[in-house]
mmCIF file with all atom_site columns, C-alpha atoms in Angstrom:
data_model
loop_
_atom_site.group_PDB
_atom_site.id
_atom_site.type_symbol
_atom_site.label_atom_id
_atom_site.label_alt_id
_atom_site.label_comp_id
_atom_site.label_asym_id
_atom_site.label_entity_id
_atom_site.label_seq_id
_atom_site.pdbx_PDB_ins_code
_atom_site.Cartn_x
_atom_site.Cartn_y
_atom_site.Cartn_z
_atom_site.occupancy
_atom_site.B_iso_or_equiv
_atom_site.pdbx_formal_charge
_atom_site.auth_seq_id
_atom_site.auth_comp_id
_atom_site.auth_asym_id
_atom_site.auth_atom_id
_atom_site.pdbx_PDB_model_num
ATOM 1   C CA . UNK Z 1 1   ? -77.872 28.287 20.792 1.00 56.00 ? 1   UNK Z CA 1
ATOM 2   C CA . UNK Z 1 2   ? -74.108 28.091 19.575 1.00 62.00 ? 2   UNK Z CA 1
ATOM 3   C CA . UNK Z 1 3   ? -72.618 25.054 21.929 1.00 72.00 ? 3   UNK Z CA 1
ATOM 4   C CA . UNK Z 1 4   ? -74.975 22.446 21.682 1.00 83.00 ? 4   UNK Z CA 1
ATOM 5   C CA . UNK Z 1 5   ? -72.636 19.452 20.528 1.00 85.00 ? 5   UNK Z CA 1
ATOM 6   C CA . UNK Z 1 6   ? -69.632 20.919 22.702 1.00 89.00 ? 6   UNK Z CA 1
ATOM 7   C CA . UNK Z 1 7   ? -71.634 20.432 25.610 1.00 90.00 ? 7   UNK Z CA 1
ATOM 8   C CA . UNK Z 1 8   ? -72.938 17.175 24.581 1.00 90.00 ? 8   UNK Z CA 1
ATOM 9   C CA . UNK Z 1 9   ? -69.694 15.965 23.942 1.00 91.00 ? 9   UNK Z CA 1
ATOM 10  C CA . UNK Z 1 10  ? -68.431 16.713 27.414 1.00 92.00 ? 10  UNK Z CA 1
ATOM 11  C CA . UNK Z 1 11  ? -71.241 15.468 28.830 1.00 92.00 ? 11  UNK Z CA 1
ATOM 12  C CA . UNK Z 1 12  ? -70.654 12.023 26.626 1.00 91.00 ? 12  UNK Z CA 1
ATOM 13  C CA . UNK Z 1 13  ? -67.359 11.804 27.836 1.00 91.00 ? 13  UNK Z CA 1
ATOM 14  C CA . UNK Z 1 14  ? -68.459 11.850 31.726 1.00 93.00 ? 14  UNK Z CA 1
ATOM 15  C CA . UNK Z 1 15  ? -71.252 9.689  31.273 1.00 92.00 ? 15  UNK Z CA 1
ATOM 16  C CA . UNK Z 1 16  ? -70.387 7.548  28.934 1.00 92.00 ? 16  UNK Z CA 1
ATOM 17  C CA . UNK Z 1 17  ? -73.316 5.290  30.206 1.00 92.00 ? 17  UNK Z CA 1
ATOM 18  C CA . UNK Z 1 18  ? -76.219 7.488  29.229 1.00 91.00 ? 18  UNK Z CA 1
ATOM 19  C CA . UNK Z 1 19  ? -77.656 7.856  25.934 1.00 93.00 ? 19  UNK Z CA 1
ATOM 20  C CA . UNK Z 1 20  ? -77.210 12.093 25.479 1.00 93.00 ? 20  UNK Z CA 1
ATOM 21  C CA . UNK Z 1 21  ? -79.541 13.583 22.846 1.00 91.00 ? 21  UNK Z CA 1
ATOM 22  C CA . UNK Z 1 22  ? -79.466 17.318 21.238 1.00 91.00 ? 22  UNK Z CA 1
ATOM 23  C CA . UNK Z 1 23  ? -83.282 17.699 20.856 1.00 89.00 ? 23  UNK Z CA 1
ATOM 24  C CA . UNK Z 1 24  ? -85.843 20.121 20.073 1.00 88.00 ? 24  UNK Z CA 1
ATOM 25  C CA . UNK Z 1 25  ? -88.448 17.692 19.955 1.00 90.00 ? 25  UNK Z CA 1
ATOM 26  C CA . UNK Z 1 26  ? -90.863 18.041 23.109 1.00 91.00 ? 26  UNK Z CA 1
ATOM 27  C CA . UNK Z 1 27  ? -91.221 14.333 23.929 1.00 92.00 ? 27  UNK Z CA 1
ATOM 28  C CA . UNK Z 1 28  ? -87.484 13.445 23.870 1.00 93.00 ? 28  UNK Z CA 1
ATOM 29  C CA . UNK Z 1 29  ? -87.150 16.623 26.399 1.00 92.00 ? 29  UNK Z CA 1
ATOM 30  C CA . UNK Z 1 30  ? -90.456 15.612 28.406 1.00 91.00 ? 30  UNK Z CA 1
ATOM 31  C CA . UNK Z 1 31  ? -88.938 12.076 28.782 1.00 93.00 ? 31  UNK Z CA 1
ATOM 32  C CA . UNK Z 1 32  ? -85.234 12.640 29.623 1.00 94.00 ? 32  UNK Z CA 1
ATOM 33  C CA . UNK Z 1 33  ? -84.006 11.919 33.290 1.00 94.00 ? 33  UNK Z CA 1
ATOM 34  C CA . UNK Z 1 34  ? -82.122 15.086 33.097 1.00 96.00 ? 34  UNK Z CA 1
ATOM 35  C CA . UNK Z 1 35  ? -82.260 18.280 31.016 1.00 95.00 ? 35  UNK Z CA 1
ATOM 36  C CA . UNK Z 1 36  ? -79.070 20.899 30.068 1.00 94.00 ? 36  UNK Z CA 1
ATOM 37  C CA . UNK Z 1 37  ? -80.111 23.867 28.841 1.00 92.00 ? 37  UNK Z CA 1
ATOM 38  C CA . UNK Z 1 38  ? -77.219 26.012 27.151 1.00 89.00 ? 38  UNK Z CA 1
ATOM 39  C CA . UNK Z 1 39  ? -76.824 28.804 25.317 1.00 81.00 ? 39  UNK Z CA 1
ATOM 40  C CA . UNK Z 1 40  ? -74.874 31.475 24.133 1.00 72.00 ? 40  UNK Z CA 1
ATOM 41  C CA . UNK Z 1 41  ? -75.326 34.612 22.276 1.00 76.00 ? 41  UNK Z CA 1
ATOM 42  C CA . UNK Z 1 42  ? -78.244 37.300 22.954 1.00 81.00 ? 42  UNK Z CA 1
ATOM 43  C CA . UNK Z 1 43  ? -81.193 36.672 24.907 1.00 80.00 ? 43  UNK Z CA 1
ATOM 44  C CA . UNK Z 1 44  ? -83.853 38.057 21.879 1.00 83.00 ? 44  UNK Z CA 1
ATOM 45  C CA . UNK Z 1 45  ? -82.633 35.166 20.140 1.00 85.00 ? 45  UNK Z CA 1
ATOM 46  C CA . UNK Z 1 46  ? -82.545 32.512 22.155 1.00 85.00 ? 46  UNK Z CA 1
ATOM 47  C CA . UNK Z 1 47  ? -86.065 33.694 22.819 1.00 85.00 ? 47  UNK Z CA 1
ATOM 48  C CA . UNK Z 1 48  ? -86.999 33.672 19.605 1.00 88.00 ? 48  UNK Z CA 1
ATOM 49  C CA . UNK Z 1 49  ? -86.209 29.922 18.809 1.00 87.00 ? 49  UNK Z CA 1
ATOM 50  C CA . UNK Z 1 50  ? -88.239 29.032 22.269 1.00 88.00 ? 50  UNK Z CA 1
ATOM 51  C CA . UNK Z 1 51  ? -90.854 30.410 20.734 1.00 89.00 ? 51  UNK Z CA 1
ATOM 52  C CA . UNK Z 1 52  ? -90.468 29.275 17.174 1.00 89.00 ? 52  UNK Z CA 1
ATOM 53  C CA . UNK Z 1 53  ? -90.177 25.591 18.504 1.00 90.00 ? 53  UNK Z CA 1
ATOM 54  C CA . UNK Z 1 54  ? -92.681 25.940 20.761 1.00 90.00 ? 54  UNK Z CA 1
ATOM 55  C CA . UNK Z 1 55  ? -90.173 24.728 23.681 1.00 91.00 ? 55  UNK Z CA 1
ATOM 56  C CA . UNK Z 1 56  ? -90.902 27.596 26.108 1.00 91.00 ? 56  UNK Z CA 1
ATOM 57  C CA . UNK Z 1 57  ? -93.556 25.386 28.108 1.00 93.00 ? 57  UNK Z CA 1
ATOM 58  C CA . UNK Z 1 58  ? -91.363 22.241 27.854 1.00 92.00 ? 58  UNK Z CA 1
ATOM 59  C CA . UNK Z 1 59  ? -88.333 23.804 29.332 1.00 92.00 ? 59  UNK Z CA 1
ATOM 60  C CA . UNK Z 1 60  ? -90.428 25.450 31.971 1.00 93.00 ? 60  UNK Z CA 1
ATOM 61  C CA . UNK Z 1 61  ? -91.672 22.305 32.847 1.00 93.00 ? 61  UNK Z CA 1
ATOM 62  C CA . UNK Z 1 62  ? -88.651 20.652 32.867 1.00 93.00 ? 62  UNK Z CA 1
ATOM 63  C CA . UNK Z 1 63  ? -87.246 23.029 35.022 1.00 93.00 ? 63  UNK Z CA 1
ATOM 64  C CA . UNK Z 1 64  ? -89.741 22.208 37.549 1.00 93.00 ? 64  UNK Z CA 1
ATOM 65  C CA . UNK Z 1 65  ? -89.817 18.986 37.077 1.00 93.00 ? 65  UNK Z CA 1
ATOM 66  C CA . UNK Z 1 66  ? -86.086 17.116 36.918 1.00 95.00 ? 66  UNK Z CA 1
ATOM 67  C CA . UNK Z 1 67  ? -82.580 17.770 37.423 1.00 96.00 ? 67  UNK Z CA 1
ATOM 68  C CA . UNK Z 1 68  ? -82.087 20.935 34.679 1.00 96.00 ? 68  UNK Z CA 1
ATOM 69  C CA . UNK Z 1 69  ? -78.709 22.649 34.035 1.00 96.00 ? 69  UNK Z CA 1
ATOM 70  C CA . UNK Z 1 70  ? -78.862 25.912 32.749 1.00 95.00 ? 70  UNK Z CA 1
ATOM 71  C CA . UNK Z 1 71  ? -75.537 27.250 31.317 1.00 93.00 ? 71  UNK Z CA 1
ATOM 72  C CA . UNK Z 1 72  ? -74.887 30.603 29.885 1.00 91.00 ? 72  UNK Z CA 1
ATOM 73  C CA . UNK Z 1 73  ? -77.630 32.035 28.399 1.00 90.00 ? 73  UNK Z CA 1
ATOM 74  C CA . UNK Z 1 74  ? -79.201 28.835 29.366 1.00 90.00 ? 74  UNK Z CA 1
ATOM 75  C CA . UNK Z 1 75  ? -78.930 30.686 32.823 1.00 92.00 ? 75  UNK Z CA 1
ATOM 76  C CA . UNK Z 1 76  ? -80.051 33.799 32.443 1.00 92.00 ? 76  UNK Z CA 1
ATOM 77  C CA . UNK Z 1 77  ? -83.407 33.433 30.502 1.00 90.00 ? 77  UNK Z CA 1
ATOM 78  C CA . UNK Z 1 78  ? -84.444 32.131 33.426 1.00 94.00 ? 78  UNK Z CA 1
ATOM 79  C CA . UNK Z 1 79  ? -85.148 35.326 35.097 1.00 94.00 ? 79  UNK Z CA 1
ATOM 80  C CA . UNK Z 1 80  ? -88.141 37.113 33.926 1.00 92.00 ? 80  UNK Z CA 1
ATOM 81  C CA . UNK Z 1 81  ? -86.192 39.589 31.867 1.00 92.00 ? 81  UNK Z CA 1
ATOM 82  C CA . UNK Z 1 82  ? -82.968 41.056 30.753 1.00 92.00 ? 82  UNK Z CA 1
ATOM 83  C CA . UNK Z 1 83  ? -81.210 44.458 29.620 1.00 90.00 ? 83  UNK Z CA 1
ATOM 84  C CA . UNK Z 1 84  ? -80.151 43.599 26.553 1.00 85.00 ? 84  UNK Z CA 1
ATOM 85  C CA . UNK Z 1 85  ? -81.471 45.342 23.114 1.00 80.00 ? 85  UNK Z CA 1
ATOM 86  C CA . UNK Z 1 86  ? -83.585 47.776 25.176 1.00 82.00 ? 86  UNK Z CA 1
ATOM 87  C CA . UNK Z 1 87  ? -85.053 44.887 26.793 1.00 88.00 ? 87  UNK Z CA 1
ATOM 88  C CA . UNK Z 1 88  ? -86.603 41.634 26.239 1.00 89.00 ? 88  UNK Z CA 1
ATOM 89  C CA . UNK Z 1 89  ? -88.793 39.626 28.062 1.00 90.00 ? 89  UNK Z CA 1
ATOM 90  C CA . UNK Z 1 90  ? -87.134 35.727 29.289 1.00 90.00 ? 90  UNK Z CA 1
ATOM 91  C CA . UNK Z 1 91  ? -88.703 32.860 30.848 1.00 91.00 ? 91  UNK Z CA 1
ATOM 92  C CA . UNK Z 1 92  ? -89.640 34.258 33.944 1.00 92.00 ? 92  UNK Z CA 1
ATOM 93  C CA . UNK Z 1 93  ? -88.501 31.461 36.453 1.00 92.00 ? 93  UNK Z CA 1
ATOM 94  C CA . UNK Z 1 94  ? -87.429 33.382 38.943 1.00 94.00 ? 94  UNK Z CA 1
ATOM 95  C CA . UNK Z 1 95  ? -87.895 37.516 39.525 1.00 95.00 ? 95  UNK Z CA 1
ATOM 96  C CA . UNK Z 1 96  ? -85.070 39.612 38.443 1.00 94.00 ? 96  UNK Z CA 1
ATOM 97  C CA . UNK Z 1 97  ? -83.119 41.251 35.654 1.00 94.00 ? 97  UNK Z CA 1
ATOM 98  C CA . UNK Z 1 98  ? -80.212 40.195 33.437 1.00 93.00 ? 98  UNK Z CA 1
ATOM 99  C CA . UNK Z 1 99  ? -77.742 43.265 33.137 1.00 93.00 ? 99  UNK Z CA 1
ATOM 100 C CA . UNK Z 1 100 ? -74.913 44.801 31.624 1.00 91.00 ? 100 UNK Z CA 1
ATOM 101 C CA . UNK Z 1 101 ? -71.406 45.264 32.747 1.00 89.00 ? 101 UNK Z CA 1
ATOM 102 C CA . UNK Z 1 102 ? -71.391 48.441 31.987 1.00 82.00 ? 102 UNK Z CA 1
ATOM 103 C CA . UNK Z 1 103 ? -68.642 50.609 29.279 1.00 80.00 ? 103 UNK Z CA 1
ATOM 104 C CA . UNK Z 1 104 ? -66.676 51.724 31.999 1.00 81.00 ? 104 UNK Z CA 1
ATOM 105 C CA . UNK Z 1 105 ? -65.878 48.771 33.648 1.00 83.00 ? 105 UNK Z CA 1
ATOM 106 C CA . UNK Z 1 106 ? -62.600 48.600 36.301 1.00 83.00 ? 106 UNK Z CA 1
ATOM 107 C CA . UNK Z 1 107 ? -60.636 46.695 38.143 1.00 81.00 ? 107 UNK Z CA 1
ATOM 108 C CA . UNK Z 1 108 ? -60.072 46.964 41.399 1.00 80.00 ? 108 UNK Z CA 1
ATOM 109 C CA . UNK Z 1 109 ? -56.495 48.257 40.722 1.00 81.00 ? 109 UNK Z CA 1
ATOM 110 C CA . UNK Z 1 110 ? -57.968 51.254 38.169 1.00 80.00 ? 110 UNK Z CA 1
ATOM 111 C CA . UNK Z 1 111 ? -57.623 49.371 35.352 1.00 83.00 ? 111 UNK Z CA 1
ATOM 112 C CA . UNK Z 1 112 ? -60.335 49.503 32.154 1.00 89.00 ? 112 UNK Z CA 1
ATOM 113 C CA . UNK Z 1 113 ? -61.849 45.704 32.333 1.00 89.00 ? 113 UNK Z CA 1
ATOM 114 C CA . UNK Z 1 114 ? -63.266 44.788 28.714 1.00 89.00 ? 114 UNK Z CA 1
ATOM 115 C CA . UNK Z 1 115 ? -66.173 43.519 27.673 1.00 88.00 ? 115 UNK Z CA 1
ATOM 116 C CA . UNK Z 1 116 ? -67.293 40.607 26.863 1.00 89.00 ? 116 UNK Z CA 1
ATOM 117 C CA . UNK Z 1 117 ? -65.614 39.495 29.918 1.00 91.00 ? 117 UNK Z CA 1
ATOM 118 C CA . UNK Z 1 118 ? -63.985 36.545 28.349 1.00 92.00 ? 118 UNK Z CA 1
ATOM 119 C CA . UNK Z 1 119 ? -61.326 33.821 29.830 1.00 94.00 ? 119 UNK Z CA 1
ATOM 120 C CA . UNK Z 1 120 ? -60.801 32.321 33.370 1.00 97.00 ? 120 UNK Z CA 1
ATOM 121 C CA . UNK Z 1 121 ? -61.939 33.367 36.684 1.00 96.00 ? 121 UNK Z CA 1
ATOM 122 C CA . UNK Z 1 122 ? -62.097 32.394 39.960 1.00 97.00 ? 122 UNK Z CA 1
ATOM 123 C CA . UNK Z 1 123 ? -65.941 31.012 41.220 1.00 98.00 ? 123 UNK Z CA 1
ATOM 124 C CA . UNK Z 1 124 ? -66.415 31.233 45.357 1.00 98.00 ? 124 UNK Z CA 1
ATOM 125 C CA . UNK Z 1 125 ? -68.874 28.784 46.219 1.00 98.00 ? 125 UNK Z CA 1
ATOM 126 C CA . UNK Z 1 126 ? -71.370 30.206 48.574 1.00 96.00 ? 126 UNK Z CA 1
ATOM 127 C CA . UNK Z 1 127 ? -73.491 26.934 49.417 1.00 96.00 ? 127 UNK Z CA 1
ATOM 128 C CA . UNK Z 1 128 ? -72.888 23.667 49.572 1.00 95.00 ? 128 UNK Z CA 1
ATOM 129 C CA . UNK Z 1 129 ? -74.256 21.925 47.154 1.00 97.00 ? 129 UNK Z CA 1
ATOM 130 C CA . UNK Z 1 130 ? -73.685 17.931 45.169 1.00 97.00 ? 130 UNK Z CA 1
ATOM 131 C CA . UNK Z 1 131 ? -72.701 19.714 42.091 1.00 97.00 ? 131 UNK Z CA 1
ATOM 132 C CA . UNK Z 1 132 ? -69.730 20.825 43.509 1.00 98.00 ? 132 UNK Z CA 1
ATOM 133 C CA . UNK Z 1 133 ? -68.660 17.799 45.067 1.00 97.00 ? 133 UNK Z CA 1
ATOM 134 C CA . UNK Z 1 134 ? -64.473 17.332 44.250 1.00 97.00 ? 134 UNK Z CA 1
ATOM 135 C CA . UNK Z 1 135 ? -64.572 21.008 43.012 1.00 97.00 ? 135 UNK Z CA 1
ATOM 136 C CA . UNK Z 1 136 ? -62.148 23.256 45.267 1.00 97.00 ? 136 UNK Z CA 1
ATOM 137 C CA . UNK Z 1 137 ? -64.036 26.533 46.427 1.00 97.00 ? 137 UNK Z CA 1
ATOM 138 C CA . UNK Z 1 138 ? -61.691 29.520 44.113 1.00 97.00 ? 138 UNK Z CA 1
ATOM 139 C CA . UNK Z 1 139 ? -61.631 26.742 41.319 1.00 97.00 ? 139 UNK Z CA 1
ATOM 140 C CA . UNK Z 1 140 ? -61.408 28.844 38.367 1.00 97.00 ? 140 UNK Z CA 1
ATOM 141 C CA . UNK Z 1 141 ? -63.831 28.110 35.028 1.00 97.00 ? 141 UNK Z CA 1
ATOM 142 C CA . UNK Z 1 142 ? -63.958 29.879 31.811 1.00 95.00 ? 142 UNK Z CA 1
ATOM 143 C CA . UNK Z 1 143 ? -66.325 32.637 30.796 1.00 95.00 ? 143 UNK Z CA 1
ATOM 144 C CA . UNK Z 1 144 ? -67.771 34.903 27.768 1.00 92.00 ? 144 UNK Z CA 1
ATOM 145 C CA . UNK Z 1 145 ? -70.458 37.122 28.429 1.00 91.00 ? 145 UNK Z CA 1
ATOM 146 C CA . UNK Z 1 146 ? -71.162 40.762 28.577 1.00 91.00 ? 146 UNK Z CA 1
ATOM 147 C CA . UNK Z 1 147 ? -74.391 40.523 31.191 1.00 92.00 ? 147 UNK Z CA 1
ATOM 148 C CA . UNK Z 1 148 ? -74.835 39.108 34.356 1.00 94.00 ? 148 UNK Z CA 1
ATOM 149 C CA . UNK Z 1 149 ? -77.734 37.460 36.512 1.00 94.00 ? 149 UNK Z CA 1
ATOM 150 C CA . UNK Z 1 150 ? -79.227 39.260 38.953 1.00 94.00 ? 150 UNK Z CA 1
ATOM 151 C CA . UNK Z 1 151 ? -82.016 37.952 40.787 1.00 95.00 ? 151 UNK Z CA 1
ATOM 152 C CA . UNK Z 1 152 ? -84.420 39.093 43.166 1.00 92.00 ? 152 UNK Z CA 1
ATOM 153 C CA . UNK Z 1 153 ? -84.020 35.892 45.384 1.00 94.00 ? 153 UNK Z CA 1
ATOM 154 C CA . UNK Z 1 154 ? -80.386 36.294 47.432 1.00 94.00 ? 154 UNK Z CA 1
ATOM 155 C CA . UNK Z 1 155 ? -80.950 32.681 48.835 1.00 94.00 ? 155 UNK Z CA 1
ATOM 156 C CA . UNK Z 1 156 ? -80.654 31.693 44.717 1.00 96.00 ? 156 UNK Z CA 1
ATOM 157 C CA . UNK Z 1 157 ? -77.097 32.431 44.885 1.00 97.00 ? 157 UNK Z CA 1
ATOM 158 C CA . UNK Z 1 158 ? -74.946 29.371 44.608 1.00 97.00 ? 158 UNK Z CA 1
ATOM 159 C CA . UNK Z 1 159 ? -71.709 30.935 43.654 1.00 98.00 ? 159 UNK Z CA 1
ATOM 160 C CA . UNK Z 1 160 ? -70.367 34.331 42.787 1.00 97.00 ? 160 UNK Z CA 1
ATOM 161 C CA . UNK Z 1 161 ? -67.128 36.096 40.975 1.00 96.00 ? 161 UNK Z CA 1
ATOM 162 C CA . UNK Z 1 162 ? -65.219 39.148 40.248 1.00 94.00 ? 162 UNK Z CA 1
ATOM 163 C CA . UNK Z 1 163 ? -64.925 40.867 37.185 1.00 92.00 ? 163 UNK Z CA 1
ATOM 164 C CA . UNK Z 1 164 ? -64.601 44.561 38.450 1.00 90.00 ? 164 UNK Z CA 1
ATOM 165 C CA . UNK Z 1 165 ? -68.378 43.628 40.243 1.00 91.00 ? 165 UNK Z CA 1
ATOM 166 C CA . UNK Z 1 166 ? -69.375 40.976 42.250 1.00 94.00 ? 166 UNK Z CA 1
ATOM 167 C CA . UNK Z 1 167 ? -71.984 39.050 40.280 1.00 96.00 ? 167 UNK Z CA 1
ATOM 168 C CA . UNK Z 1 168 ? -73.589 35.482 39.994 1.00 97.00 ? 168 UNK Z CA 1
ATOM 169 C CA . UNK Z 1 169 ? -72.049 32.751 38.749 1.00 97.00 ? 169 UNK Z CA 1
ATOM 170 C CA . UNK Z 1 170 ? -74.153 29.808 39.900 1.00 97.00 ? 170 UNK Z CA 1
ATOM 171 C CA . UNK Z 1 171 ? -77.485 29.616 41.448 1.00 97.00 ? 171 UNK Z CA 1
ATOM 172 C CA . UNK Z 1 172 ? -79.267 26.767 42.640 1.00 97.00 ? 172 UNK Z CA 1
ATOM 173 C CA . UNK Z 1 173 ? -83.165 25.889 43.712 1.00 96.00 ? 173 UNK Z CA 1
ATOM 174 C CA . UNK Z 1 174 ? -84.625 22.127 44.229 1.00 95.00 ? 174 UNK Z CA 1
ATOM 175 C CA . UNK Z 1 175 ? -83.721 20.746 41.131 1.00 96.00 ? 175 UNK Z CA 1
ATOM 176 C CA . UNK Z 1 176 ? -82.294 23.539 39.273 1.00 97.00 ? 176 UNK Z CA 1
ATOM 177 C CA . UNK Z 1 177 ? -78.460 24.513 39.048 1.00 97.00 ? 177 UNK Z CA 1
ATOM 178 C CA . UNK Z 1 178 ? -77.446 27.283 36.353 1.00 97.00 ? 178 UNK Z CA 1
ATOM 179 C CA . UNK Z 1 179 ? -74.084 28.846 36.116 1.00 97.00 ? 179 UNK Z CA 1
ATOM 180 C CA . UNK Z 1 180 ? -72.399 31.849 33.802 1.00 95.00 ? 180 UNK Z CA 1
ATOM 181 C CA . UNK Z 1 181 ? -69.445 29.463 32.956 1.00 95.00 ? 181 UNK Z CA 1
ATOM 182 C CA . UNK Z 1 182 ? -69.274 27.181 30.302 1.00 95.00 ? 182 UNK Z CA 1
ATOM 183 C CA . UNK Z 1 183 ? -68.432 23.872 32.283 1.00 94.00 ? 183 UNK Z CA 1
ATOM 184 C CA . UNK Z 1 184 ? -67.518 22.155 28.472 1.00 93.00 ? 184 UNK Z CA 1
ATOM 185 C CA . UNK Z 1 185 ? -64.861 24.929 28.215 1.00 93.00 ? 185 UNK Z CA 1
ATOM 186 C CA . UNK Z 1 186 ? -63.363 24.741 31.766 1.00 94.00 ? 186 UNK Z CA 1
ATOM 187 C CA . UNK Z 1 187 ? -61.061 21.872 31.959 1.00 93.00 ? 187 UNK Z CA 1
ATOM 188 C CA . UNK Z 1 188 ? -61.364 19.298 34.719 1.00 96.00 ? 188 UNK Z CA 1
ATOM 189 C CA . UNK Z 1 189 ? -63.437 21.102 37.259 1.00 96.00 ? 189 UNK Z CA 1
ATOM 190 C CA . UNK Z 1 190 ? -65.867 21.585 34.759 1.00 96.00 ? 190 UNK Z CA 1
ATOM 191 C CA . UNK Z 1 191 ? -66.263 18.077 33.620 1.00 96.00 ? 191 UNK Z CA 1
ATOM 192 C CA . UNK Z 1 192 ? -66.608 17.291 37.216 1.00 97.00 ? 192 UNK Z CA 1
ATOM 193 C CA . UNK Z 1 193 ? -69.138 19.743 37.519 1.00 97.00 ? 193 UNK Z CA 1
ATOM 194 C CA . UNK Z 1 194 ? -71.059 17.815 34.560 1.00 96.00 ? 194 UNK Z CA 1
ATOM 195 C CA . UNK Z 1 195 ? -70.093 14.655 36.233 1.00 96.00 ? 195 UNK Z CA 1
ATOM 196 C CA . UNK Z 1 196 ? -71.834 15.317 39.347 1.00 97.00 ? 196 UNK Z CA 1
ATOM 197 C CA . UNK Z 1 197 ? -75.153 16.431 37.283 1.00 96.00 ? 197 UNK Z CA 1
ATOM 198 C CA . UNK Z 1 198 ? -75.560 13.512 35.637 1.00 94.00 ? 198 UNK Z CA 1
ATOM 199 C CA . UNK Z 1 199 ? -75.375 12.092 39.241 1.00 94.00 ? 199 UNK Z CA 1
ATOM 200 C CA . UNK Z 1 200 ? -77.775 13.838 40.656 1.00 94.00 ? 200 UNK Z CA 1
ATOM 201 C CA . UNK Z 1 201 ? -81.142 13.111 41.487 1.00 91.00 ? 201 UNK Z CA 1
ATOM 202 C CA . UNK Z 1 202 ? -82.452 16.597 41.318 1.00 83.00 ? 202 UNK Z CA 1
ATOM 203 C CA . UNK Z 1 203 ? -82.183 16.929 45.984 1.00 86.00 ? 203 UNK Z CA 1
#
């Protein structure tokens, strides 16, 4: 969905020891040490080529299984459904609902905030965790989306920002870490970020 080879790229470039593969075949993804799962764009489609590849199950599984990075969209189909297009159903995960911004949007200063909120912000780390290992807490990281995770679980919440709301930028269970940012877009804290995945064993 959209930044496949970006993200392979960066991740090439931090791990210039592993063999990194853009795949849709189920074995390759059943076999890899590590999974990323990105995405951008809407959630119907990104749905849509799940099921038209017959990936849903493998990601799933993946996602239970070995370290898996969901980014973007890659994060939010992970919940069990989201706002967009008068709904649509998503992976189901975790519990909880992707939403909307909202039209009338402000800062905290009065100030109409537009949407897709697009560019750099500031993530607050709100648990320790190896993928942020030599990443400042405040480190900023770029964004574009118009929705935002939120799931039922608090304790899910790995990081959070501001954008007129608080919402979730990271979150992080056993062997799964997601974030809203795109770490290929965000300079050297998000290569770092990428870094440390490839470096983790999933604990």
């Amino acid at each position: 969905m959209g930044n496949l080879r970006s993200v392979a790229k960066a991740v090439e470039h931090v791990a210039p020891d592993k063999s990194v593969i853009i795949s849709s075949d189920k074995n390759e993804i059943a076999n890899a040490e590590h999974v990323v799962f990105p995405g951008q764009g809407a959630a119907r489609d990104c749905m849509r080529e799940l099921d038209d590849r017959n990936l849903t199950q493998v990601v799933l599984t993946a996602a239970k299984e070995k370290p898996f990075l969901g980014i973007c969209m890659g994060m939010q189909v992970l919940l069990n459904h989201s706002e967009e297009n008068d709904g649509i159903d998503c992976l189901g995960l975790y519990e909880g609902n992707v939403r909307f911004f909202g039209k009338d949007l402000k800062s905290d200063k009065g100030e109409k905030l537009k949407i897709p909120h697009m560019g750099w912000n500031g993530v607050d780390q709100t648990v320790e965790h190896p993928l942020w290992h030599n990443i400042k807490n405040h480190s900023r990281f770029y964004f574009v989306h118009s929705y935002y995770m939120d799931p039922q679980d608090k304790n899910l919440v790995a990081a959070t920002s501001d954008y007129g709301i608080e919402f979730v930028t990271a979150i992080a269970k056993d062997n799964v870490f997601a974030v809203q940012f795109h770490p290929e877009k965000s300079a050297q804290d998000g290569l770092q970020l990428l870094k440390n995945f490839t470096q983790w064993n999933g604990k």
